[in-house]
Structure formats: C-alpha cells, structure tokens
Amino acid sequence: MSDTFRNERAAFLGVERSLTGKRWATRLGDERLALAIAQRHGLPDAISRLLAARDVALDAVADFLEPTLRKFLPDPSHLKDMDAAVARLVRAVQVGERIVVFGDYDVDGATSSALLLRFFRAVGGNIGVYIPDRRKEGYGPNAPALLKIREEGASVVVTVDCGITAFEPLSEAKRAGLDLIVIDHHMAEIALPEAVAVVDPNRIDDASPHKHLAAVGVAFLLAVGVNRALRDGGWYGTSRPEPDLRQWLDLVALGTVCDVVPLLGVNRALVRAGLQVMAQRRNAGLAALADVARLKETPEAYHLGFLLGPRVNAGGRVGQADLGARLLSSDDPHEVGALAIRLDEFNAERRAIERDVLDQAITRIEGLYGADRQNLPSVLLVESEGWHVGVIGIVASRLVERYGRPAFVIGMDGALGKGSGRSVRGVDLGASVIAARQAGLLVNGGGHAMAAGLTVERDSLPELTRFLDERIAPQLGAAPPVRELGIDSALAPAAATKELVDMVERAGPFGAGNAQPRFALTGVRVSYAQPVGEGHVRCTLVGAERGRVEAIAFRANQSELGPALLDSARPVLHVAGALKIDRFGGRETVRLQIDDAASAAGSVLA
C-alpha cells in the first residue's frame, strides 16, 4: 500500500490526519505471516513485516531477497507468436534483409528500440530505427511512415511498445509488402492486427503469467529467442562471437521502471540485474545522462524513475522524438555528450510547460467542483485548446496524486483532441478506453490498467465523460477520496541502523507493486532544523533513548510539515519516511527521507 483510498484497518499510531492531510495505514494485513517469516528465516521484525505486507509467501522469501534471472526469466517461446517472430527475424538476419524497429517515443519505447538496435547490430543484422514525432504523427504506427520505410528498402518492421491496436496502418503496410512483427504489452482486443506475429502477454488468448512485463521486457525475450535460434543454427563462430545479452539489461531496467509496471517476479529480477549493469557505466549514453543529471551515487530504481527517465522522455515530449533512442544506442562519446545536454535542456523546458498546464487544469477542476473532494466525479476529464500533448500524461499523474481520482488531460487542436489518462489502484483505465472506442466515442485509444491514451472529437466529449464516469464509478467504489500513507513498521531512532537499511535494500528494487518501505520514527523531537534549497528542510530527529537520525523533507513548505519541523517549540512528533544510506564524502550515514509527520501529543521523552 502507498497512498490509496481509506480501508477498514485502524489508523497506524492513531493518525487519522497527518500534517500533509493523510491518514496513516499499516501495510501489513497478516501479523501471523510476519511472525512466521521472522521465526523461519531469522529476520528482524521490521524486515519480516515489510515482506509479509508484500504478500511474500513463507517459502518464497529467499527468492524474493535474491531474485535471479536463472530463477525468474521465462522461456520466450511460452508467449504466443514468439516462435513465428523469431523465425522471421532469423531469416532476415541470415540473408541480410533490412529490419526497421518502429518504436514509441517514451522511455519504454526508446529503451526497447535501443535494445533491439544494439542486439541486431551485434549479430550482424541490417537494422534501423524509426521513432514517430508525437505532435505530427501521434502515437503508434502510421501508414505514411510505414510506406516510406518500405520504399527505402525494408522488408521487416518490428513495432515495439505500440502496434497492438494499429489495425489500418498495419494492413496497409502489409499490402505494400512489409512483414510486420508486433512487440507490445498494452491491452489487446479480440481482433489482432494483420502481422507475421503479434507478441503481447496481454493478448486475450495468451495464458502467459507475465502480464506485467514492460515492452522492453518483451523485447528482451525476443532477443533471447532470436539469439538462441541463431546459436542453434550455427550462426556464431570465431569471426562472429555470440553476444552476452546481459550487457543490455541496464536498458531493460530503465524501461521497466519508467513504465511503472509492477516490480514483481521477472520484472524484479530484470531490474535488479539491470541496476548492477548500470552501475558499471558501460552504456555511454546512460553514463552521459547520469552526468548531466548529477547522479554520483550507485543508481537505484528511484534514480531511473525520477532523474534519468524524465530526461529520456523529454525528447519525445517537447523536443525531437528520436533523441532518447539515439542516446541509448550510441557509443560515440561526443554524440552522447551532446545528446544528453540537449535532453537535459528539453527536460527543463518540459517542467515549465508542465507547471503551466497543471495550474490551468487545477483551476478548471476546482472551478467546476470546488476544493472539496467529496464533490468530485468518479473520473476527472479536463481539456483545453493548445495544451502541449507532450506533458498531458504527466499532468494527469499530478491530478491523480492531488485528487485521488483517475484523470484524463486532453489537449485540443480545433475539433480534435489528444488525451492521456492515469489511474488509481483498482480501476482498469485501458479497458475503459477500449470500451469507449468500441462504443464509437473515440477516434482511437488504448492502454493498460494504469495508463491510457485517446484521440477524441470535441463533439464527443460530453458523452465520453458520461460513459467513463458510469463505467469507472463501480470500480472506484463509494469510499470518499481520503488519501492514505502506507507504513510498514514503527521504529525507535536507535533502531535505524546501517545494518537494518542494508537488509531493507535486499527487498528492492522498489517501485510500482513493491512500494518503497516506509517507517515511522515514533515520539521524536527535532533537535536541529534548517531550510535548504527550494522549500526543503534538513533536520536531526532525537528519540526518547537519545537515538538520533539525520533527516530531510523535500518540498516541506507545501503543507504543514515544513512549519512543524522548523517550530522552535520542538513538538513531539511521529515522523514517517524512507531510510537511506547517505554515502556523501566517503562516509556512510543513515538518513530518513521524510514523507510526512503527525503530532504525537501524549508521548514523553526521557
């Protein structure tokens, strides 16, 4: 559990409303499982509680703490059409046919494209990449681009992170003589596009248990399958050595984390291994990007999602769509250095545009419904002429965070609008969008449970709004939109040791589906506090037994949290956040990254 709707469990430490306006809730549902894990595996209570809260079975603890590809990576052939895709690509490699990867412009698409480009280069394939322009061409394959690719000599096109609903463009490309292979992970319909192979774990007729793979994970399985077939066919030898596919797991990790798919099972294994590869800085583009992002520590999933990913995304959002794929597939130090700087600049531009659109969207919503969340509809849908389509997805995410409701943000261009939606747990947004398209309310649309995109005519907006509200309301339930903060365990400051944090890190990587562990330091006072940066607070927390923890609260001035930490009266607080190891200056210090705090009136410090 992270920030969700209210559940029936008692408030953690009795906190019904924190300083940021949240109710604290325990993530652990089964105390007995936590006790059993602690007893069988000899783990501290705090660790056994966080494992039990993530529904880690008693017999699965060892594999969860050490997720290996040997254990979790599935046979690529278990996916429908994978063998057909592999056979066609092997034939193309062997006879030198031109293969073009048609990728999406987001991080998942860019990493998928770069991965396949690097792989097919390494095995001697004739390979190219095409990334459509978000504003001019829109999402996914389009007929003019595919026909141009065919005219330029390609025989095979592999779509990555797109294509599963591109029926008309792929049909036209097939008639022109292109062999199409769809590599996707978005929700499919009963009908599938015309292609040599459609590989998507979310095909309705595919029983794969790996529905949560990102597109880059499916692309990696494709590379594993092609590599195996080439090996079995005698393709490799002294003059053409077999590549080690593990060298590209850093790309898999980046795409998986940034597409916000659950970090469970094979995804955890891919990301854990990919982070180890990334730490070696073998990909010149990723190393250059880390430098411009001022990432000096060992990369974690957090850095991928909040430092590297947004910069890769920035090219497709407000700049040049193919910059991310070019950066991630190049080994030229001069080229990647220049590309990383451009992406960093585009990211700054993106943030400014995002702030402007977000402010307008909030004004529009609160003008319609007021500031009371009780009056909100089941789904928020806001539109405006000229909103930049490159930031609407991010703005939709911000609206979900603010209001606790699924949200769509639509940028209109005359009579037509392009929209992006983000969801909350328990609401399948992709299915709702597909249903709306099938009902004739959309020009195009699709997605997966937590995110979706659509194209809609202005005249259809009122009916679309009613349709989505009626469909989503039963999934959302009747619970008022009270935000909750999930807490794994309570700790005294003296228990926040480096040894504990080291054990916590073994439960990573953290992200969607495997939330960052959050602990509450109980009954503490702030012995020192100082404002830093733009609204942040750095402080020292002292407990009843004189244990102390260094801490920092980012953007603390946006709520009552900042003033409470800076209060000279030093009130007794419960403080919740994530424990980290700060390795600045060669020293290792435990630091709490504060998410929230609440009054601990009645607590007594010795």
Coordinates of C-alpha atoms in Angstrom, one line a residue:
M1 CA 0.0 0.0 0.0
S2 CA 1.2 3.5 -0.8
D3 CA -1.2 6.4 -1.0
T4 CA -4.7 4.9 -1.6
F5 CA -8.3 5.1 -0.5
R6 CA -9.4 4.5 3.0
N7 CA -9.5 0.9 4.1
E8 CA -11.1 -0.8 7.2
R9 CA -7.9 -1.2 9.2
A10 CA -7.2 1.0 12.2
A11 CA -5.1 4.1 11.6
F12 CA -1.4 3.4 12.2
L13 CA -0.3 5.0 15.5
G14 CA -3.9 6.5 15.6
V15 CA -3.0 9.1 12.9
E16 CA -6.3 10.0 11.2
R17 CA -5.0 13.2 9.7
S18 CA -1.3 13.9 9.4
L19 CA 0.5 17.2 8.7
T20 CA 0.1 16.6 5.0
G21 CA -3.6 15.7 5.3
K22 CA -3.3 11.9 5.1
R23 CA -4.5 9.0 7.2
W24 CA -1.7 6.6 8.2
A25 CA -2.4 3.0 7.5
T26 CA -0.5 -0.2 8.1
R27 CA 0.6 -2.1 5.0
L28 CA 0.6 -5.4 6.9
G29 CA -2.6 -7.4 6.8
D30 CA -1.4 -10.7 8.3
E31 CA 0.6 -10.4 11.5
R32 CA 0.9 -14.2 11.6
L33 CA 2.8 -14.4 8.3
A34 CA 5.2 -11.7 9.6
L35 CA 5.9 -13.8 12.7
A36 CA 6.4 -17.0 10.7
I37 CA 8.8 -15.3 8.4
A38 CA 10.8 -13.9 11.3
Q39 CA 11.0 -17.3 13.0
R40 CA 11.8 -19.4 10.0
H41 CA 14.3 -17.1 8.3
G42 CA 15.8 -15.4 11.4
L43 CA 14.9 -11.9 10.1
P44 CA 14.3 -8.8 12.3
D45 CA 10.7 -7.8 12.9
A46 CA 10.8 -4.8 10.7
I47 CA 12.0 -6.8 7.7
S48 CA 9.6 -9.7 8.2
R49 CA 6.7 -7.2 8.5
L50 CA 7.6 -5.5 5.2
L51 CA 7.9 -8.9 3.4
A52 CA 4.6 -10.0 4.8
A53 CA 3.0 -6.8 3.7
R54 CA 4.1 -7.5 0.2
D55 CA 2.4 -11.0 0.3
V56 CA 5.8 -12.8 0.1
A57 CA 5.0 -16.4 0.9
L58 CA 6.9 -18.2 3.6
D59 CA 8.7 -20.5 1.1
A60 CA 9.4 -17.6 -1.3
V61 CA 11.4 -15.3 1.0
A62 CA 14.8 -16.5 -0.2
D63 CA 13.9 -16.0 -3.9
F64 CA 12.4 -12.6 -3.1
L65 CA 15.5 -11.3 -1.4
E66 CA 17.7 -12.7 -4.2
P67 CA 15.7 -12.6 -7.4
T68 CA 17.9 -14.1 -10.2
L69 CA 17.2 -14.3 -13.9
R70 CA 18.1 -18.0 -13.8
K71 CA 15.1 -18.4 -11.5
F72 CA 12.6 -16.0 -13.0
L73 CA 13.3 -15.4 -16.7
P74 CA 10.7 -17.4 -18.7
D75 CA 11.3 -19.3 -21.9
P76 CA 10.5 -16.7 -24.7
S77 CA 8.6 -19.5 -26.6
H78 CA 5.9 -19.5 -23.9
L79 CA 4.5 -16.3 -25.5
K80 CA 2.1 -16.8 -28.4
D81 CA 3.6 -16.0 -31.8
M82 CA 7.1 -15.6 -30.3
D83 CA 8.4 -18.6 -32.4
A84 CA 7.0 -17.1 -35.6
A85 CA 8.6 -13.7 -34.8
V86 CA 11.9 -15.4 -34.1
A87 CA 11.9 -17.5 -37.3
R88 CA 11.1 -14.4 -39.4
L89 CA 13.9 -12.3 -37.9
V90 CA 16.4 -15.1 -38.0
R91 CA 15.8 -15.5 -41.7
A92 CA 16.1 -11.7 -42.2
V93 CA 19.5 -11.7 -40.4
Q94 CA 20.8 -14.6 -42.3
V95 CA 20.0 -13.2 -45.8
G96 CA 20.7 -9.6 -44.9
E97 CA 17.2 -8.2 -45.2
R98 CA 16.6 -4.7 -43.9
I99 CA 14.9 -4.7 -40.5
V100 CA 13.4 -1.5 -39.0
V101 CA 12.3 -1.1 -35.4
F102 CA 9.3 1.2 -35.1
G103 CA 9.3 2.4 -31.5
D104 CA 7.2 4.6 -29.3
Y105 CA 8.7 7.9 -28.2
D106 CA 8.5 7.3 -24.4
V107 CA 11.2 5.6 -22.2
D108 CA 9.8 2.1 -22.7
G109 CA 9.8 2.6 -26.5
A110 CA 13.2 4.2 -26.5
T111 CA 14.8 1.5 -24.5
S112 CA 13.1 -1.2 -26.5
S113 CA 14.3 0.4 -29.7
A114 CA 17.9 0.8 -28.5
L115 CA 18.0 -2.7 -27.1
L116 CA 17.0 -4.3 -30.4
L117 CA 19.2 -2.0 -32.4
R118 CA 22.2 -2.9 -30.3
F119 CA 21.3 -6.6 -30.4
F120 CA 20.8 -6.9 -34.2
R121 CA 24.0 -4.8 -34.8
A122 CA 25.9 -7.3 -32.6
V123 CA 24.6 -10.3 -34.5
G124 CA 25.3 -8.8 -38.0
G125 CA 21.7 -7.7 -38.8
N126 CA 20.9 -4.9 -41.2
I127 CA 18.9 -2.8 -38.7
G128 CA 17.4 0.7 -38.4
V129 CA 15.1 2.5 -36.1
Y130 CA 12.1 4.9 -36.7
I131 CA 10.6 6.9 -33.9
P132 CA 7.4 8.9 -34.9
D133 CA 7.0 12.6 -34.0
R134 CA 4.5 12.9 -31.1
R135 CA 2.8 16.1 -32.4
K136 CA 3.0 15.5 -36.2
E137 CA 2.4 11.7 -36.3
G138 CA 0.8 10.8 -33.0
Y139 CA 1.1 7.5 -31.1
G140 CA 2.0 4.3 -32.8
P141 CA 2.4 3.1 -36.4
N142 CA 1.0 5.3 -39.2
A143 CA 0.7 4.3 -42.8
P144 CA 2.8 7.1 -44.4
A145 CA 5.8 6.3 -42.2
L146 CA 5.5 2.5 -42.8
L147 CA 5.1 3.0 -46.6
K148 CA 8.2 5.3 -46.6
I149 CA 10.1 2.6 -44.6
R150 CA 9.1 0.1 -47.3
E151 CA 10.2 2.4 -50.1
E152 CA 13.6 2.8 -48.5
G153 CA 14.1 -1.0 -48.8
A154 CA 13.0 -2.5 -45.5
S155 CA 11.4 -6.0 -45.6
V156 CA 10.5 -6.4 -41.9
V157 CA 9.2 -3.9 -39.4
V158 CA 9.2 -4.7 -35.7
T159 CA 6.9 -2.4 -33.7
V160 CA 7.9 -2.0 -30.0
D161 CA 5.6 -0.6 -27.2
C162 CA 3.0 0.1 -29.9
G163 CA 1.0 -1.6 -32.7
I164 CA -1.5 -3.8 -30.8
T165 CA -4.4 -1.7 -32.0
A166 CA -2.9 -0.3 -35.2
F167 CA -5.2 -2.2 -37.5
E168 CA -5.5 0.0 -40.5
P169 CA -1.8 1.2 -40.8
L170 CA -0.5 -2.4 -40.4
S171 CA -3.0 -3.7 -43.0
E172 CA -1.9 -1.0 -45.5
A173 CA 1.8 -1.8 -44.8
K174 CA 1.1 -5.5 -45.3
R175 CA -0.5 -4.8 -48.7
A176 CA 2.6 -2.8 -49.6
G177 CA 4.8 -5.9 -49.0
L178 CA 6.1 -5.3 -45.4
D179 CA 6.3 -8.2 -43.0
L180 CA 5.1 -6.8 -39.6
I181 CA 6.0 -8.1 -36.1
V182 CA 4.2 -6.5 -33.2
I183 CA 6.1 -6.5 -29.9
D184 CA 3.8 -4.8 -27.3
H185 CA 2.4 -5.1 -23.8
H186 CA -0.7 -2.9 -23.9
M187 CA -4.2 -4.4 -23.7
A188 CA -5.3 -6.2 -26.8
E189 CA -8.7 -6.7 -28.3
I190 CA -10.2 -10.0 -29.5
A191 CA -9.2 -9.0 -33.1
L192 CA -5.5 -8.7 -33.7
P193 CA -3.7 -6.6 -36.3
E194 CA -2.5 -8.3 -39.5
A195 CA 1.1 -9.3 -38.9
V196 CA 3.5 -12.2 -39.2
A197 CA 3.5 -12.3 -35.4
V198 CA 1.8 -10.4 -32.6
V199 CA 3.7 -10.9 -29.4
D200 CA 2.0 -9.4 -26.4
P201 CA 1.5 -11.1 -23.0
N202 CA -1.8 -9.1 -22.7
R203 CA -3.3 -10.8 -25.8
I204 CA -6.7 -12.1 -24.7
D205 CA -5.7 -15.6 -25.9
D206 CA -2.3 -15.7 -24.2
A207 CA -2.1 -17.5 -20.9
S208 CA 1.3 -16.1 -20.0
P209 CA 1.6 -15.4 -16.3
H210 CA 3.9 -12.4 -17.1
K211 CA 1.2 -9.9 -17.9
H212 CA 3.1 -7.1 -16.1
L213 CA 6.2 -7.1 -18.4
A214 CA 7.0 -3.8 -19.9
A215 CA 7.5 -3.6 -23.7
V216 CA 11.3 -3.6 -23.1
G217 CA 10.9 -6.9 -21.2
V218 CA 9.1 -8.5 -24.1
A219 CA 11.8 -7.1 -26.5
F220 CA 14.5 -8.7 -24.3
L221 CA 12.7 -12.0 -24.5
L222 CA 12.6 -11.6 -28.3
A223 CA 16.3 -11.0 -28.3
V224 CA 16.8 -14.1 -26.1
G225 CA 14.7 -16.2 -28.6
V226 CA 16.5 -14.9 -31.7
N227 CA 19.9 -15.3 -30.1
R228 CA 19.1 -18.9 -29.2
A229 CA 17.9 -19.7 -32.7
L230 CA 21.0 -18.2 -34.3
R231 CA 23.2 -20.2 -31.9
D232 CA 21.3 -23.4 -32.7
G233 CA 21.6 -22.6 -36.4
G234 CA 25.4 -22.3 -36.3
W235 CA 25.4 -18.6 -36.9
Y236 CA 28.1 -17.8 -34.4
G237 CA 31.8 -18.6 -34.7
T238 CA 35.3 -17.2 -34.4
S239 CA 34.6 -14.3 -36.7
R240 CA 31.2 -13.6 -35.3
P241 CA 31.1 -14.2 -31.5
E242 CA 27.8 -14.7 -29.7
P243 CA 26.9 -11.5 -27.7
D244 CA 26.3 -11.5 -24.0
L245 CA 22.7 -10.2 -23.7
R246 CA 23.2 -9.3 -20.1
Q247 CA 25.2 -6.2 -21.1
W248 CA 21.9 -4.6 -22.2
L249 CA 20.0 -5.2 -19.0
D250 CA 20.5 -1.6 -18.0
L251 CA 18.2 -0.6 -20.8
V252 CA 15.7 -3.2 -19.6
A253 CA 15.8 -1.8 -16.1
L254 CA 15.3 1.8 -17.2
G255 CA 12.3 1.0 -19.4
T256 CA 10.7 -1.3 -16.9
V257 CA 10.9 1.2 -14.0
C258 CA 9.9 4.2 -16.1
D259 CA 6.8 2.4 -17.5
V260 CA 5.6 2.0 -13.9
V261 CA 4.9 -1.7 -14.3
P262 CA 4.8 -3.8 -11.1
L263 CA 8.3 -4.7 -9.9
L264 CA 7.4 -8.3 -9.1
G265 CA 8.6 -11.7 -10.4
V266 CA 10.6 -11.4 -13.6
N267 CA 10.5 -7.6 -13.5
R268 CA 12.3 -7.5 -10.2
A269 CA 14.9 -9.9 -11.5
L270 CA 15.4 -7.8 -14.6
V271 CA 15.7 -4.5 -12.8
R272 CA 17.9 -5.9 -10.0
A273 CA 20.3 -7.3 -12.6
G274 CA 20.0 -4.2 -14.8
L275 CA 20.9 -1.8 -11.9
Q276 CA 24.1 -3.8 -11.4
V277 CA 25.0 -3.4 -15.1
M278 CA 24.1 0.3 -15.0
A279 CA 26.5 0.8 -12.1
Q280 CA 29.3 -0.2 -14.4
R281 CA 28.6 2.7 -16.7
R282 CA 29.0 0.5 -19.8
N283 CA 26.4 2.3 -21.9
A284 CA 27.9 5.6 -23.0
G285 CA 24.6 7.3 -23.4
L286 CA 23.3 6.4 -19.9
A287 CA 26.7 7.4 -18.4
A288 CA 26.4 10.8 -20.1
L289 CA 22.8 11.2 -19.0
A290 CA 23.8 10.4 -15.4
D291 CA 26.4 13.0 -15.5
V292 CA 24.1 15.8 -16.7
A293 CA 21.6 14.7 -14.1
R294 CA 24.4 14.9 -11.5
L295 CA 23.9 11.3 -10.4
K296 CA 27.0 10.5 -8.5
E297 CA 25.8 7.6 -6.4
T298 CA 25.1 4.0 -7.2
P299 CA 21.9 4.1 -9.3
E300 CA 18.6 2.8 -7.7
A301 CA 15.2 2.4 -9.2
Y302 CA 14.3 5.9 -7.8
H303 CA 17.1 7.5 -9.9
L304 CA 15.8 5.7 -13.0
G305 CA 12.3 6.9 -12.5
F306 CA 12.9 10.5 -11.4
L307 CA 16.3 11.5 -12.8
L308 CA 17.2 9.5 -16.0
G309 CA 13.7 8.6 -17.3
P310 CA 12.3 12.1 -17.4
R311 CA 15.3 13.3 -19.5
V312 CA 14.9 10.4 -22.0
N313 CA 11.2 11.2 -22.2
A314 CA 11.8 14.9 -22.7
G315 CA 12.9 14.5 -26.4
G316 CA 9.6 12.8 -27.3
R317 CA 7.6 15.3 -25.2
V318 CA 8.8 18.7 -26.2
G319 CA 11.9 18.1 -28.4
Q320 CA 12.9 15.7 -31.0
A321 CA 11.3 12.3 -30.7
D322 CA 14.2 10.1 -31.6
L323 CA 16.8 11.6 -29.2
G324 CA 16.3 9.1 -26.5
A325 CA 16.7 6.1 -28.7
R326 CA 19.8 7.7 -30.3
L327 CA 21.4 8.5 -27.0
L328 CA 20.8 4.9 -25.6
S329 CA 22.1 3.2 -28.8
S330 CA 25.2 5.3 -29.5
D331 CA 28.8 4.5 -28.4
D332 CA 30.2 7.8 -29.7
P333 CA 31.3 9.9 -26.6
H334 CA 31.0 13.2 -28.4
E335 CA 27.5 12.4 -29.8
V336 CA 26.1 11.1 -26.5
G337 CA 27.5 14.1 -24.6
A338 CA 25.7 16.5 -26.9
L339 CA 22.5 14.5 -26.9
A340 CA 22.5 14.3 -23.1
I341 CA 22.9 18.1 -22.8
R342 CA 20.0 18.6 -25.3
L343 CA 17.8 16.2 -23.4
D344 CA 18.6 18.0 -20.1
E345 CA 17.6 21.3 -21.7
F346 CA 14.4 19.8 -23.1
N347 CA 13.6 18.5 -19.6
A348 CA 13.8 21.9 -18.1
E349 CA 11.5 23.2 -20.8
R350 CA 9.1 20.3 -20.2
R351 CA 8.9 21.2 -16.5
A352 CA 8.0 24.8 -17.2
I353 CA 5.3 23.7 -19.6
E354 CA 4.0 21.1 -17.2
R355 CA 3.7 23.6 -14.4
D356 CA 1.6 25.9 -16.6
V357 CA -0.7 23.2 -17.8
L358 CA -1.1 21.8 -14.3
D359 CA -2.1 25.1 -12.9
Q360 CA -4.7 25.6 -15.6
A361 CA -6.1 22.1 -15.0
I362 CA -6.4 22.6 -11.3
T363 CA -8.1 25.9 -11.8
R364 CA -10.5 24.3 -14.2
I365 CA -11.3 21.3 -11.9
E366 CA -11.8 23.4 -8.8
G367 CA -13.9 26.0 -10.7
L368 CA -16.2 23.2 -11.7
Y369 CA -16.4 21.2 -8.5
G370 CA -14.9 23.3 -5.8
A371 CA -12.0 22.4 -3.5
D372 CA -14.0 19.7 -1.6
R373 CA -13.0 16.3 -2.9
Q374 CA -16.4 14.9 -1.8
N375 CA -17.9 16.7 -4.8
L376 CA -15.6 15.1 -7.4
P377 CA -16.9 12.8 -10.1
S378 CA -15.5 9.3 -10.4
V379 CA -13.1 10.3 -13.2
L380 CA -11.7 13.8 -13.9
L381 CA -11.6 14.9 -17.6
V382 CA -10.2 18.3 -18.4
E383 CA -9.4 19.7 -21.8
S384 CA -8.2 23.0 -23.3
E385 CA -7.1 24.3 -26.6
G386 CA -3.3 24.2 -27.1
W387 CA -2.3 22.2 -24.1
H388 CA 1.0 20.6 -25.1
V389 CA 0.4 16.9 -25.8
G390 CA 4.0 16.1 -24.5
V391 CA 3.1 16.9 -20.9
I392 CA -0.6 15.8 -20.6
G393 CA 0.3 12.4 -19.3
I394 CA 2.5 13.9 -16.5
V395 CA -0.2 16.4 -15.6
A396 CA -2.8 13.6 -15.5
S397 CA -0.5 11.8 -13.0
R398 CA -0.2 15.0 -10.9
L399 CA -4.0 15.3 -10.8
V400 CA -4.3 11.7 -9.6
E401 CA -1.9 12.4 -6.8
R402 CA -3.8 15.6 -5.8
Y403 CA -7.4 14.3 -6.0
G404 CA -7.2 10.5 -5.7
R405 CA -9.3 10.0 -8.8
P406 CA -8.5 8.7 -12.3
A407 CA -7.8 11.6 -14.6
F408 CA -7.7 12.4 -18.3
V409 CA -6.0 15.6 -19.7
I410 CA -6.8 16.4 -23.3
G411 CA -5.0 18.9 -25.5
M412 CA -7.4 20.2 -28.2
D413 CA -6.4 21.2 -31.6
G414 CA -9.5 22.5 -33.2
A415 CA -12.2 19.8 -33.5
L416 CA -9.8 17.0 -32.4
G417 CA -8.1 16.3 -29.1
K418 CA -5.4 14.0 -27.9
G419 CA -5.6 12.9 -24.3
S420 CA -3.7 10.9 -21.8
G421 CA -5.1 9.3 -18.7
R422 CA -3.7 7.9 -15.4
S423 CA -5.5 5.6 -13.0
V424 CA -5.6 4.6 -9.3
R425 CA -5.3 1.1 -8.0
G426 CA -8.4 -1.0 -8.7
V427 CA -9.5 0.9 -11.8
D428 CA -8.6 -0.5 -15.2
L429 CA -8.3 2.6 -17.4
G430 CA -7.1 0.8 -20.5
A431 CA -10.2 -1.4 -20.6
S432 CA -12.5 1.6 -20.2
V433 CA -10.8 3.4 -23.1
I434 CA -11.0 0.4 -25.4
A435 CA -14.7 0.1 -24.5
A436 CA -15.2 3.8 -25.3
R437 CA -13.6 3.3 -28.7
Q438 CA -15.7 0.3 -29.4
A439 CA -18.8 2.3 -28.5
G440 CA -17.8 4.9 -31.2
L441 CA -16.9 7.6 -28.8
L442 CA -13.2 7.8 -29.7
V443 CA -11.2 8.1 -32.9
N444 CA -8.6 5.9 -31.4
G445 CA -7.5 4.8 -27.9
G446 CA -5.9 2.1 -25.8
G447 CA -3.6 1.4 -23.0
H448 CA -3.2 -0.7 -19.9
A449 CA -4.7 -0.7 -16.4
M450 CA -2.8 2.3 -15.0
A451 CA -2.4 4.4 -18.1
A452 CA -4.2 5.1 -21.4
G453 CA -4.2 7.4 -24.4
L454 CA -7.0 8.5 -26.6
T455 CA -8.0 10.7 -29.6
V456 CA -11.4 12.2 -29.4
E457 CA -13.6 14.6 -31.4
R458 CA -14.7 17.7 -29.5
D459 CA -18.4 17.0 -30.0
S460 CA -18.0 13.6 -28.3
L461 CA -16.5 15.0 -25.1
P462 CA -19.8 15.3 -23.1
E463 CA -20.9 11.8 -24.0
L464 CA -17.4 10.4 -23.4
T465 CA -17.3 12.0 -19.9
R466 CA -20.6 10.4 -19.0
F467 CA -19.5 7.0 -20.4
L468 CA -16.3 6.9 -18.4
D469 CA -17.9 8.1 -15.2
E470 CA -20.6 5.4 -15.4
R471 CA -18.0 2.7 -16.2
I472 CA -15.4 3.7 -13.6
A473 CA -17.7 4.6 -10.7
P474 CA -18.4 0.9 -9.8
Q475 CA -14.6 0.1 -9.9
L476 CA -13.8 3.1 -7.7
G477 CA -16.4 2.2 -5.0
A478 CA -18.2 4.5 -2.6
A479 CA -15.2 5.4 -0.4
P480 CA -14.5 9.1 0.0
P481 CA -11.3 10.2 -1.6
V482 CA -9.3 10.2 1.7
R483 CA -5.6 9.7 1.0
E484 CA -3.7 7.2 3.0
L485 CA 0.0 6.8 3.6
G486 CA 1.2 3.2 3.9
I487 CA 3.5 2.4 6.8
D488 CA 5.5 -0.8 7.2
S489 CA 6.6 -0.6 10.8
A490 CA 7.3 1.7 13.7
L491 CA 10.9 2.2 14.9
A492 CA 12.8 4.0 17.6
P493 CA 15.5 6.2 16.2
A494 CA 18.2 4.0 17.8
A495 CA 16.9 1.1 15.7
A496 CA 17.5 2.9 12.4
T497 CA 20.9 1.4 11.8
K498 CA 23.0 0.8 8.7
E499 CA 22.6 -2.9 9.2
L500 CA 18.8 -2.5 9.1
V501 CA 18.9 -0.4 6.0
D502 CA 21.2 -2.9 4.3
M503 CA 18.6 -5.6 4.9
V504 CA 15.8 -3.3 3.6
E505 CA 17.7 -2.8 0.4
R506 CA 17.7 -6.5 -0.2
A507 CA 13.9 -6.3 -0.6
G508 CA 14.4 -3.9 -3.6
P509 CA 14.3 -2.7 -6.2
F510 CA 11.3 -0.6 -5.1
G511 CA 8.6 1.0 -7.3
A512 CA 5.2 0.0 -8.6
G513 CA 3.9 -3.2 -7.0
N514 CA 6.8 -3.2 -4.5
A515 CA 6.5 0.1 -2.6
Q516 CA 9.5 1.8 -1.0
P517 CA 9.5 0.6 2.6
R518 CA 8.3 3.4 4.9
F519 CA 9.0 3.5 8.6
A520 CA 7.5 5.7 11.4
L521 CA 10.0 7.0 13.9
T522 CA 7.9 7.4 17.0
G523 CA 7.9 10.1 19.6
V524 CA 10.8 12.2 18.3
R525 CA 11.7 15.8 18.6
V526 CA 13.6 18.0 16.1
S527 CA 16.9 19.0 17.8
Y528 CA 18.1 20.9 14.7
A529 CA 16.4 22.2 11.6
Q530 CA 17.4 24.4 8.7
P531 CA 15.6 25.4 5.5
V532 CA 17.6 24.3 2.4
G533 CA 17.0 24.7 -1.3
E534 CA 13.5 25.5 -2.6
G535 CA 11.3 24.7 0.3
H536 CA 13.2 21.7 1.7
V537 CA 14.0 21.2 5.4
R538 CA 17.1 19.4 6.7
C539 CA 16.9 18.3 10.4
T540 CA 18.0 16.0 13.1
L541 CA 15.5 13.8 15.0
V542 CA 16.1 12.7 18.6
G543 CA 14.3 9.9 20.3
A544 CA 13.4 9.1 23.9
E545 CA 16.5 7.0 24.4
R546 CA 18.7 9.6 22.8
G547 CA 19.0 7.8 19.5
R548 CA 19.3 10.3 16.7
V549 CA 18.7 10.2 12.9
E550 CA 19.6 12.8 10.3
A551 CA 16.7 13.6 8.0
I552 CA 15.5 15.7 5.1
A553 CA 12.0 16.7 4.0
F554 CA 11.7 17.7 0.3
R555 CA 9.1 20.4 -0.6
A556 CA 8.1 20.5 3.0
N557 CA 6.7 24.1 2.7
Q558 CA 3.8 22.9 0.6
S559 CA 2.0 21.7 3.7
E560 CA 2.0 22.0 7.5
L561 CA 5.0 19.7 7.5
G562 CA 7.7 22.4 7.0
P563 CA 6.5 24.7 9.7
A564 CA 6.2 21.8 12.2
L565 CA 9.8 20.7 11.6
L566 CA 11.0 24.3 11.9
D567 CA 8.9 25.1 15.0
S568 CA 11.1 26.4 17.8
A569 CA 8.8 24.9 20.4
R570 CA 10.0 21.5 19.3
P571 CA 6.8 19.5 19.5
V572 CA 6.8 15.7 19.9
L573 CA 6.1 14.1 16.5
H574 CA 5.8 10.8 14.8
V575 CA 7.8 11.1 11.6
A576 CA 7.4 8.8 8.6
G577 CA 9.7 8.2 5.7
A578 CA 12.2 6.0 3.9
L579 CA 15.5 5.1 5.4
K580 CA 18.5 5.6 3.1
I581 CA 22.3 5.3 3.4
D582 CA 23.9 8.7 2.6
R583 CA 27.4 8.0 1.2
F584 CA 28.5 11.6 0.7
G585 CA 32.2 12.3 1.2
G586 CA 33.1 8.6 1.6
R587 CA 31.1 8.3 4.9
E588 CA 28.0 6.2 5.3
T589 CA 25.3 7.8 7.4
V590 CA 21.7 6.6 7.9
R591 CA 19.2 9.3 6.7
L592 CA 15.5 9.5 6.8
Q593 CA 13.8 10.9 3.7
I594 CA 10.7 12.4 5.4
D595 CA 7.3 11.9 3.7
D596 CA 5.1 13.0 6.5
A597 CA 4.7 13.7 10.2
A598 CA 1.9 13.8 12.8
S599 CA 1.5 15.2 16.3
A600 CA 2.5 12.7 19.0
A601 CA 0.7 14.5 21.8
G602 CA 1.0 12.4 24.9
S603 CA 4.4 10.9 24.0
V604 CA 7.0 11.6 26.6
L605 CA 10.8 11.9 26.0
A606 CA 13.1 10.8 28.8

